[in-house]
Amino acid sequence: MKKYLVLEENGKFHEIYEEYYDDSYSMLRENVGGILQVVSNIPCFQERNIDLWIHEEGKLLDFLPTIALMSKNQIVDVINGKIVFAKADAEGETIPLNDSDIDFIKSVLQNFKGTIQYQNTFTGTMLTNAVSFIWLQ
């Protein structure tokens, strides 16, 4: 089976299988909930050709933060909403993960968990959510 890993907004993981969808595009789009954007420049995942597929407007739509990207102990960006993890081949095509990739992703994201406070875009209310921290440098 062709497996992909999803990180939900609540911090839980689950696997999805491409065989249950018409194609990889519809699988990705359905699982992020809309317009796709790929994030492929996170060093720890880049080494393994792992891409993060996210909703392009996740921040604008006020999806919950799931990953905080860090540099020099400062949050430099936040990924909001569900994330689908997949690999890319030499031609840039989306391909499934193997079990080793899934174990690696989970270990990276579970090793550095914490909470961040952020402001709701629509109401201005301060909220707190659990996230995984990833260091870029």
mmCIF file of C-alpha atoms in Angstrom:
data_model
loop_
_atom_site.group_PDB
_atom_site.id
_atom_site.type_symbol
_atom_site.label_atom_id
_atom_site.label_comp_id
_atom_site.label_asym_id
_atom_site.label_seq_id
_atom_site.Cartn_x
_atom_site.Cartn_y
_atom_site.Cartn_z
ATOM 1 C CA MET A 1 0.000 0.000 0.000
ATOM 2 C CA LYS A 2 1.129 3.549 -0.743
ATOM 3 C CA LYS A 3 1.270 5.298 2.649
ATOM 4 C CA TYR A 4 1.334 8.958 3.561
ATOM 5 C CA LEU A 5 1.359 10.500 7.038
ATOM 6 C CA VAL A 6 -1.042 13.179 8.255
ATOM 7 C CA LEU A 7 -0.428 15.442 11.242
ATOM 8 C CA GLU A 8 -3.766 16.717 12.544
ATOM 9 C CA GLU A 9 -4.264 20.095 14.215
ATOM 10 C CA ASN A 10 -4.588 18.295 17.547
ATOM 11 C CA GLY A 11 -1.058 16.866 17.180
ATOM 12 C CA LYS A 12 -2.185 13.313 16.410
ATOM 13 C CA PHE A 13 -0.842 11.304 13.485
ATOM 14 C CA HIS A 14 -2.635 8.929 11.162
ATOM 15 C CA GLU A 15 -1.702 7.203 7.933
ATOM 16 C CA ILE A 16 -3.633 7.496 4.693
ATOM 17 C CA TYR A 17 -3.426 5.289 1.646
ATOM 18 C CA GLU A 18 -3.407 6.559 -1.931
ATOM 19 C CA GLU A 19 -5.384 3.529 -3.110
ATOM 20 C CA TYR A 20 -8.528 5.022 -1.549
ATOM 21 C CA TYR A 21 -8.333 8.144 -3.767
ATOM 22 C CA ASP A 22 -8.490 8.778 -7.512
ATOM 23 C CA ASP A 23 -4.943 10.177 -7.558
ATOM 24 C CA SER A 24 -2.296 11.714 -5.297
ATOM 25 C CA TYR A 25 -3.496 15.279 -6.012
ATOM 26 C CA SER A 26 -7.041 14.599 -4.799
ATOM 27 C CA MET A 27 -5.651 12.684 -1.805
ATOM 28 C CA LEU A 28 -3.459 15.642 -0.798
ATOM 29 C CA ARG A 29 -6.140 18.262 -1.452
ATOM 30 C CA GLU A 30 -8.827 16.397 0.466
ATOM 31 C CA ASN A 31 -6.592 15.832 3.474
ATOM 32 C CA VAL A 32 -5.314 19.414 3.828
ATOM 33 C CA GLY A 33 -8.816 20.730 3.198
ATOM 34 C CA GLY A 34 -8.298 22.900 0.130
ATOM 35 C CA ILE A 35 -5.641 24.744 -1.856
ATOM 36 C CA LEU A 36 -2.290 22.947 -1.789
ATOM 37 C CA GLN A 37 1.098 24.410 -0.982
ATOM 38 C CA VAL A 38 4.256 22.356 -0.679
ATOM 39 C CA VAL A 39 6.945 23.085 1.909
ATOM 40 C CA SER A 40 10.181 21.397 0.899
ATOM 41 C CA ASN A 41 12.873 23.531 2.515
ATOM 42 C CA ILE A 42 12.960 22.206 6.085
ATOM 43 C CA PRO A 43 16.510 20.851 6.455
ATOM 44 C CA CYS A 44 15.785 17.765 8.576
ATOM 45 C CA PHE A 45 13.157 16.606 6.066
ATOM 46 C CA GLN A 46 14.948 17.890 2.953
ATOM 47 C CA GLU A 47 17.762 15.364 3.519
ATOM 48 C CA ARG A 48 15.225 12.561 3.016
ATOM 49 C CA ASN A 49 13.257 14.274 0.185
ATOM 50 C CA ILE A 50 10.224 14.608 2.458
ATOM 51 C CA ASP A 51 7.721 17.306 1.554
ATOM 52 C CA LEU A 52 5.054 18.830 3.763
ATOM 53 C CA TRP A 53 1.767 19.498 1.972
ATOM 54 C CA ILE A 54 -0.312 22.193 3.671
ATOM 55 C CA HIS A 55 -3.354 24.372 2.994
ATOM 56 C CA GLU A 56 -2.061 27.492 1.263
ATOM 57 C CA GLU A 57 -4.443 29.727 3.204
ATOM 58 C CA GLY A 58 -4.178 27.935 6.566
ATOM 59 C CA LYS A 59 -3.020 31.078 8.378
ATOM 60 C CA LEU A 60 -5.598 33.324 6.716
ATOM 61 C CA LEU A 61 -8.386 30.891 7.581
ATOM 62 C CA ASP A 62 -7.129 30.739 11.181
ATOM 63 C CA PHE A 63 -6.393 27.019 11.235
ATOM 64 C CA LEU A 64 -4.683 25.934 14.430
ATOM 65 C CA PRO A 65 -0.864 26.075 14.427
ATOM 66 C CA THR A 66 0.767 22.643 14.184
ATOM 67 C CA ILE A 67 4.488 23.328 13.665
ATOM 68 C CA ALA A 68 6.618 26.264 14.780
ATOM 69 C CA LEU A 69 9.790 26.802 12.743
ATOM 70 C CA MET A 70 12.670 28.061 14.853
ATOM 71 C CA SER A 71 15.930 29.866 14.156
ATOM 72 C CA LYS A 72 18.257 31.068 16.897
ATOM 73 C CA ASN A 73 15.611 30.272 19.548
ATOM 74 C CA GLN A 74 13.039 32.509 17.849
ATOM 75 C CA ILE A 75 9.870 31.416 16.059
ATOM 76 C CA VAL A 76 10.347 32.544 12.458
ATOM 77 C CA ASP A 77 7.246 30.941 10.946
ATOM 78 C CA VAL A 78 4.310 28.774 11.878
ATOM 79 C CA ILE A 79 2.538 26.145 9.798
ATOM 80 C CA ASN A 80 -1.195 26.133 10.451
ATOM 81 C CA GLY A 81 -3.602 23.299 9.768
ATOM 82 C CA LYS A 82 -3.286 19.668 8.831
ATOM 83 C CA ILE A 83 -0.065 18.528 7.177
ATOM 84 C CA VAL A 84 0.369 15.620 4.770
ATOM 85 C CA PHE A 85 3.903 14.240 4.615
ATOM 86 C CA ALA A 86 5.030 12.677 1.327
ATOM 87 C CA LYS A 87 8.268 12.109 -0.555
ATOM 88 C CA ALA A 88 9.408 13.532 -3.867
ATOM 89 C CA ASP A 89 11.310 11.564 -6.488
ATOM 90 C CA ALA A 90 14.110 12.901 -8.733
ATOM 91 C CA GLU A 91 11.530 14.372 -11.145
ATOM 92 C CA GLY A 92 9.656 16.123 -8.323
ATOM 93 C CA GLU A 93 6.696 13.727 -8.415
ATOM 94 C CA THR A 94 4.917 12.995 -5.149
ATOM 95 C CA ILE A 95 5.551 9.459 -3.953
ATOM 96 C CA PRO A 96 4.618 7.527 -0.785
ATOM 97 C CA LEU A 97 6.620 7.232 2.406
ATOM 98 C CA ASN A 98 8.248 4.060 3.641
ATOM 99 C CA ASP A 99 8.011 2.882 7.262
ATOM 100 C CA SER A 100 11.434 4.331 8.066
ATOM 101 C CA ASP A 101 10.307 7.783 6.844
ATOM 102 C CA ILE A 102 7.172 7.622 8.986
ATOM 103 C CA ASP A 103 9.185 6.676 12.073
ATOM 104 C CA PHE A 104 11.644 9.513 11.358
ATOM 105 C CA ILE A 105 8.901 12.151 10.952
ATOM 106 C CA LYS A 106 7.180 11.079 14.164
ATOM 107 C CA SER A 107 10.436 11.102 16.118
ATOM 108 C CA VAL A 108 11.362 14.604 14.890
ATOM 109 C CA LEU A 109 7.958 16.033 15.725
ATOM 110 C CA GLN A 110 7.453 14.258 19.041
ATOM 111 C CA ASN A 111 10.886 15.141 20.440
ATOM 112 C CA PHE A 112 10.216 18.882 20.639
ATOM 113 C CA LYS A 113 6.626 19.546 21.615
ATOM 114 C CA GLY A 114 5.373 22.583 23.436
ATOM 115 C CA THR A 115 2.724 25.276 23.339
ATOM 116 C CA ILE A 116 2.575 28.669 21.713
ATOM 117 C CA GLN A 117 0.283 31.596 22.263
ATOM 118 C CA TYR A 118 -1.126 33.305 19.196
ATOM 119 C CA GLN A 119 -3.785 35.817 18.293
ATOM 120 C CA ASN A 120 -6.944 34.753 16.454
ATOM 121 C CA THR A 121 -7.051 36.701 13.191
ATOM 122 C CA PHE A 122 -10.806 37.275 13.273
ATOM 123 C CA THR A 123 -11.550 37.908 16.954
ATOM 124 C CA GLY A 124 -8.225 39.179 18.267
ATOM 125 C CA THR A 125 -8.484 36.686 21.130
ATOM 126 C CA MET A 126 -5.242 35.234 22.488
ATOM 127 C CA LEU A 127 -5.221 31.434 22.202
ATOM 128 C CA THR A 128 -2.821 28.634 23.103
ATOM 129 C CA ASN A 129 -2.150 25.483 21.081
ATOM 130 C CA ALA A 130 0.249 22.550 21.269
ATOM 131 C CA VAL A 131 2.819 22.483 18.444
ATOM 132 C CA SER A 132 5.988 20.703 17.428
ATOM 133 C CA PHE A 133 9.123 22.831 17.174
ATOM 134 C CA ILE A 134 11.571 22.343 14.292
ATOM 135 C CA TRP A 135 14.908 24.148 14.201
ATOM 136 C CA LEU A 136 15.974 25.463 10.809
ATOM 137 C CA GLN A 137 19.514 26.240 11.949
#
